[in-house]
Short mmCIF file of C-alpha atoms in Angstrom, two decimals:
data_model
loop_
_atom_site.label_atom_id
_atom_site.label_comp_id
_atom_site.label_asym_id
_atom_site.label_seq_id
_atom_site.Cartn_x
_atom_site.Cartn_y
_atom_site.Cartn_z
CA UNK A 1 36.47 231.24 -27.42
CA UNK A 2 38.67 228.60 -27.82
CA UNK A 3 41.58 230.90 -28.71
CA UNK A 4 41.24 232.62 -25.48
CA UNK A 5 41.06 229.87 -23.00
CA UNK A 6 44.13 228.48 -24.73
CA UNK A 7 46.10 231.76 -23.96
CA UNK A 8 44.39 231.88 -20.75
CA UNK A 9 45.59 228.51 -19.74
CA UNK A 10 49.48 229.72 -21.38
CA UNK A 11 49.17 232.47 -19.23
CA UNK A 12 48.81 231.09 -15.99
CA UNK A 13 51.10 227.68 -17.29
CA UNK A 14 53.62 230.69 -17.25
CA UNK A 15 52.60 232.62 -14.15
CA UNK A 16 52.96 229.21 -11.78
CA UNK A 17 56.36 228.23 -13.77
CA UNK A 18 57.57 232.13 -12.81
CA UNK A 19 56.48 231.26 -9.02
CA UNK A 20 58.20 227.90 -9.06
CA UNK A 21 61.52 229.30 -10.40
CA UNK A 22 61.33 232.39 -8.01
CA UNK A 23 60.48 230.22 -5.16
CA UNK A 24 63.04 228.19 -5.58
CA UNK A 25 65.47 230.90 -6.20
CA UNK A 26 64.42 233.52 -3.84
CA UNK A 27 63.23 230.99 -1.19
CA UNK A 28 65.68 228.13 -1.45
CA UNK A 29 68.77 228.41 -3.29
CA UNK A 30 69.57 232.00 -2.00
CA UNK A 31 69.04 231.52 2.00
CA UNK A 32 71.07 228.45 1.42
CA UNK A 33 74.30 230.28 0.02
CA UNK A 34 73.63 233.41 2.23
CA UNK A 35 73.64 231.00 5.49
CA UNK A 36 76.49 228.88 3.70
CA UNK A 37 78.58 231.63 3.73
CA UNK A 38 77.89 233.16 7.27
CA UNK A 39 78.28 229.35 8.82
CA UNK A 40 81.63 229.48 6.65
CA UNK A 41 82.91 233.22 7.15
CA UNK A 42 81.37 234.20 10.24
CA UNK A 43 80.14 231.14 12.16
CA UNK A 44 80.84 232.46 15.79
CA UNK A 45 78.45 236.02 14.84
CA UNK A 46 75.70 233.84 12.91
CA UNK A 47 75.33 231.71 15.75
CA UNK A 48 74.94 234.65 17.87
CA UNK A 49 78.02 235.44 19.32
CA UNK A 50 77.84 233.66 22.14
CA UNK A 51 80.12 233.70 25.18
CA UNK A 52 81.00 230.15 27.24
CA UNK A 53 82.54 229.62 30.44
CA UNK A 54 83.01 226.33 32.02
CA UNK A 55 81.82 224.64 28.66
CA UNK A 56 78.67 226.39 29.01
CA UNK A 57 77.02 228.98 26.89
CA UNK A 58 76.62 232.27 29.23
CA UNK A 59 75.58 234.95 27.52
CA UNK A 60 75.63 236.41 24.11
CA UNK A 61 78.41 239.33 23.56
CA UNK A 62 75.65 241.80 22.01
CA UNK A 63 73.13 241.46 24.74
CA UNK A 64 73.81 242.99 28.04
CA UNK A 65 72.65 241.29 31.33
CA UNK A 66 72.41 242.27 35.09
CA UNK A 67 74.31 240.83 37.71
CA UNK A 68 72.03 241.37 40.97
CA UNK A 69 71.54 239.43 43.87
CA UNK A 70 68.11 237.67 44.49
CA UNK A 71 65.29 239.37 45.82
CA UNK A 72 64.96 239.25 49.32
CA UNK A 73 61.42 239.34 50.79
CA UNK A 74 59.01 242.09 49.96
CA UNK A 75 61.96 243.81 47.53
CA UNK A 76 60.54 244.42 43.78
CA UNK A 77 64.14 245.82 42.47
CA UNK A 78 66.97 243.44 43.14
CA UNK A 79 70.35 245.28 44.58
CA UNK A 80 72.97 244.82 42.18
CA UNK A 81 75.79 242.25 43.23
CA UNK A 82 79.11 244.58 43.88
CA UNK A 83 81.43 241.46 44.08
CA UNK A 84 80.76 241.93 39.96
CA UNK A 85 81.29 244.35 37.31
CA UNK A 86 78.09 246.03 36.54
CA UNK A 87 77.08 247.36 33.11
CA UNK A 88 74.63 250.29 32.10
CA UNK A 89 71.50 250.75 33.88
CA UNK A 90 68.36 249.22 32.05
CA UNK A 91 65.48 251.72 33.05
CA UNK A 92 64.48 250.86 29.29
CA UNK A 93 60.80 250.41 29.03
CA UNK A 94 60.46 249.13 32.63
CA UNK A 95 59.06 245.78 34.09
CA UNK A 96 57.74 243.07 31.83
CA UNK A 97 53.86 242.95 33.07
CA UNK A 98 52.83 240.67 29.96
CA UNK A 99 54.51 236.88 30.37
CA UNK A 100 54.87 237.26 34.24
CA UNK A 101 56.00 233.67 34.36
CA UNK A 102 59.40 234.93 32.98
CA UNK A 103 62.05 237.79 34.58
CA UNK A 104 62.40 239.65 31.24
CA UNK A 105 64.38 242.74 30.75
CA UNK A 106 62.64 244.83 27.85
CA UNK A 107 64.47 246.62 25.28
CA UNK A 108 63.81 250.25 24.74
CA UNK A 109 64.40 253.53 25.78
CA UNK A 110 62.61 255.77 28.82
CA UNK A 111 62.24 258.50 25.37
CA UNK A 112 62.48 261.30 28.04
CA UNK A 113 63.89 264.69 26.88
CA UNK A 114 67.39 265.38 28.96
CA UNK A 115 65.82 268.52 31.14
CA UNK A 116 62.56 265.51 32.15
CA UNK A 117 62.39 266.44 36.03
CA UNK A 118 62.45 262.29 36.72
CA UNK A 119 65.31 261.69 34.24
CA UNK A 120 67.35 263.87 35.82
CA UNK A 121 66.83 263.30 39.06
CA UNK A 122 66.99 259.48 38.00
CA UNK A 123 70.83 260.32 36.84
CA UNK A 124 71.55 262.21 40.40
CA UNK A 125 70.69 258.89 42.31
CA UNK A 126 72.21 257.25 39.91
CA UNK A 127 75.40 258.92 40.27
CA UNK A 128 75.26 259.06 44.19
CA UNK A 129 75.24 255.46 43.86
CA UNK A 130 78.09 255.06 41.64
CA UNK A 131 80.17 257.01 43.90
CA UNK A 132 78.88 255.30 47.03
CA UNK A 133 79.42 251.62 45.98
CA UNK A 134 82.56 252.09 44.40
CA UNK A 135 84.25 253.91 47.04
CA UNK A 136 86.74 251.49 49.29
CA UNK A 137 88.36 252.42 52.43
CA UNK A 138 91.46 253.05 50.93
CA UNK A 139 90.02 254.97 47.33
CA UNK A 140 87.61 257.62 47.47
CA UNK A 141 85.05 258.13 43.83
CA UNK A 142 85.18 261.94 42.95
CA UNK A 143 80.88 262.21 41.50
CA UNK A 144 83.58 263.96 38.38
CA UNK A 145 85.34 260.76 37.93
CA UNK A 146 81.61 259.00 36.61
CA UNK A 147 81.57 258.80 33.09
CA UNK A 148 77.93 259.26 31.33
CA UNK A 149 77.04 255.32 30.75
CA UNK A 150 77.70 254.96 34.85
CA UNK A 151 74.54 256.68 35.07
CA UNK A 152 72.28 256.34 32.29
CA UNK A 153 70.49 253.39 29.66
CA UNK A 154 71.40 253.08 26.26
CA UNK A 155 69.00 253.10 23.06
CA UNK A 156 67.79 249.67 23.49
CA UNK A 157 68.44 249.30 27.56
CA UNK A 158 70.36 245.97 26.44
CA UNK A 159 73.51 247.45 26.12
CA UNK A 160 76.37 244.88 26.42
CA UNK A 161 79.47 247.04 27.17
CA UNK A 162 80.32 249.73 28.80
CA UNK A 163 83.14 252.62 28.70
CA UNK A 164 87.10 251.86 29.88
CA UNK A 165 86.32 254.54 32.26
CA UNK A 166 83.48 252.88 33.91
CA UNK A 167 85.08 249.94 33.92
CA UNK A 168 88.18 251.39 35.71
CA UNK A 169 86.29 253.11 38.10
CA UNK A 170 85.45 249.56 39.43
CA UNK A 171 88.19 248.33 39.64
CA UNK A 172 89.20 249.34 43.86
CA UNK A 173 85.76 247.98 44.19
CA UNK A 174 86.03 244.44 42.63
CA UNK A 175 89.14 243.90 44.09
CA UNK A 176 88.51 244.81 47.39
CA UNK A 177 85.12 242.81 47.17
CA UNK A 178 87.01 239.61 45.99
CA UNK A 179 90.21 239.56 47.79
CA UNK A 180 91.94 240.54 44.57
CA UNK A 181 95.19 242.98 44.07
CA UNK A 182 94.25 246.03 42.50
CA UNK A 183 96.94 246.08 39.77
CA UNK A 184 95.54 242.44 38.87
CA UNK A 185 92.56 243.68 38.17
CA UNK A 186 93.17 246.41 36.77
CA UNK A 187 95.65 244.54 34.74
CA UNK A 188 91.74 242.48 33.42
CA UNK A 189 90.19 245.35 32.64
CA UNK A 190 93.21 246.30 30.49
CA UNK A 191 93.29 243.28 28.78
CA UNK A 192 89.22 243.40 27.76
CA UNK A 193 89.47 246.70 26.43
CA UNK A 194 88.57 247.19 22.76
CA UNK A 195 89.63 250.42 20.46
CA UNK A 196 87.27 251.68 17.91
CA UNK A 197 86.22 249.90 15.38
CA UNK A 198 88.58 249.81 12.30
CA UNK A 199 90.94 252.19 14.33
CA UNK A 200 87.72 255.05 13.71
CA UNK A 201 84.27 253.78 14.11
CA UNK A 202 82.48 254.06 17.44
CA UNK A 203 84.30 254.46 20.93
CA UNK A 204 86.70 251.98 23.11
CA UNK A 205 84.80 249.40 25.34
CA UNK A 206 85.20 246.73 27.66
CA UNK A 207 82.19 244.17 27.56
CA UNK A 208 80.81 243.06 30.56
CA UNK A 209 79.86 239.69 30.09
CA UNK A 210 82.93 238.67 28.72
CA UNK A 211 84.80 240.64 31.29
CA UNK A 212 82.99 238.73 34.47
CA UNK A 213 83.76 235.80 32.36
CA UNK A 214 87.23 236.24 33.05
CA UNK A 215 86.63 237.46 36.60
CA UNK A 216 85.34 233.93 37.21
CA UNK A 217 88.15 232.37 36.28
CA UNK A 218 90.54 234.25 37.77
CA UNK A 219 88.86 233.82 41.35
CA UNK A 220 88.90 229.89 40.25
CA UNK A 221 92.21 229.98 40.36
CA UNK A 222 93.12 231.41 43.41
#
């Protein structure tokens, strides 16, 4: 009897020193170096990549955000404001109905198949838009000229940039809207384009935020 409480009592002696060291290891020593090295290697991503203007934090680069114009009286949906670049649409999973206190855009996807009766007519007044807004007096939008992501969400609904062609089909559109040359801006939207990653992953883009970002300044300067 005695025998076996003593090998009892080794047994869990050895169990709780096991937790300790693993604790320590797995719970202390190891988040430590991980976030170490991310503060050291990558501090502007593990802080979460965020964008300032003005000596202000913005945005973040990875999360996309609307640029509308408040609400006017009796309007649910908020017109988008033209005198900015605008980035995907964000149908995602709708209106946040939970924490009404707060204007939250929800991340998801409608999950509707591409011959859905709503989706598709979704993407036809979608694209009537696009070629209605961005249409100036002097530059006419062909409805071939809109490029997929004009028209439709991403995955997650949040995403942050959009293609060079979107982006370029803007351009008569923020200029005209802001006083601006065309070549000037078109010269911005040049300058925020980014290839694919490692010269092969993924597809060129322009993000928004940071692209508005620089619209800001530019009209702070004139």
């Amino acid at each position: 009897m005695t025998n076996s409480l003593t090998n009892t009592a080794r047994l869990l002696g050895a169990g709780l020193r096991a937790l300790l060291v693993l604790t320590l290891v797995t719970g202390v020593l190891y988040p430590l170096v991980i976030t170490g090295i991310a503060q050291g290697l990558f501090n502007h991503k593990a802080n979460g990549s965020d964008i300032t203007a003005d000596g202000k934090v913005v945005g973040s680069s990875l999360i996309g955000q609307p640029y509308n114009l408040r609400p006017g009286k009796g309007e649910e949906t908020p017109a988008p404001d033209l005198t900015w670049f605008q980035g995907r649409p964000q149908n995602g999973l709708g209106t946040n109905s939970v924490n009404t206190q707060y204007k939250l855009i929800l991340s998801g996807a409608t999950n509707r198949s591409g011959d859905n009766e709503e989706l598709v007519q979704w993407v036809k007044d979608a694209k009537a838009a696009v070629v209605k807004v961005n249409s100036t007096a002097g530059h006419t939008i062909d409805p071939s000229e809109v490029p997929a992501d004009a028209v439709t969400s991403s995955g997650s609904g949040l995403d942050p940039d959009i293609s060079p062609q979107y982006a370029h089909l803007q351009v008569h559109r923020i200029a005209e809207r802001n006083g601006l040359p065309v070549a000037e801006v078109q010269s911005l939207v040049d300058e925020h384009t980014e290839g694919r990653t490692l010269g092969f992953m993924g597809e060129p883009r322009v993000n928004v935020l940071e692209l508005n970002t620089a619209l800001k300044a530019l009209l702070a300067k004139r």
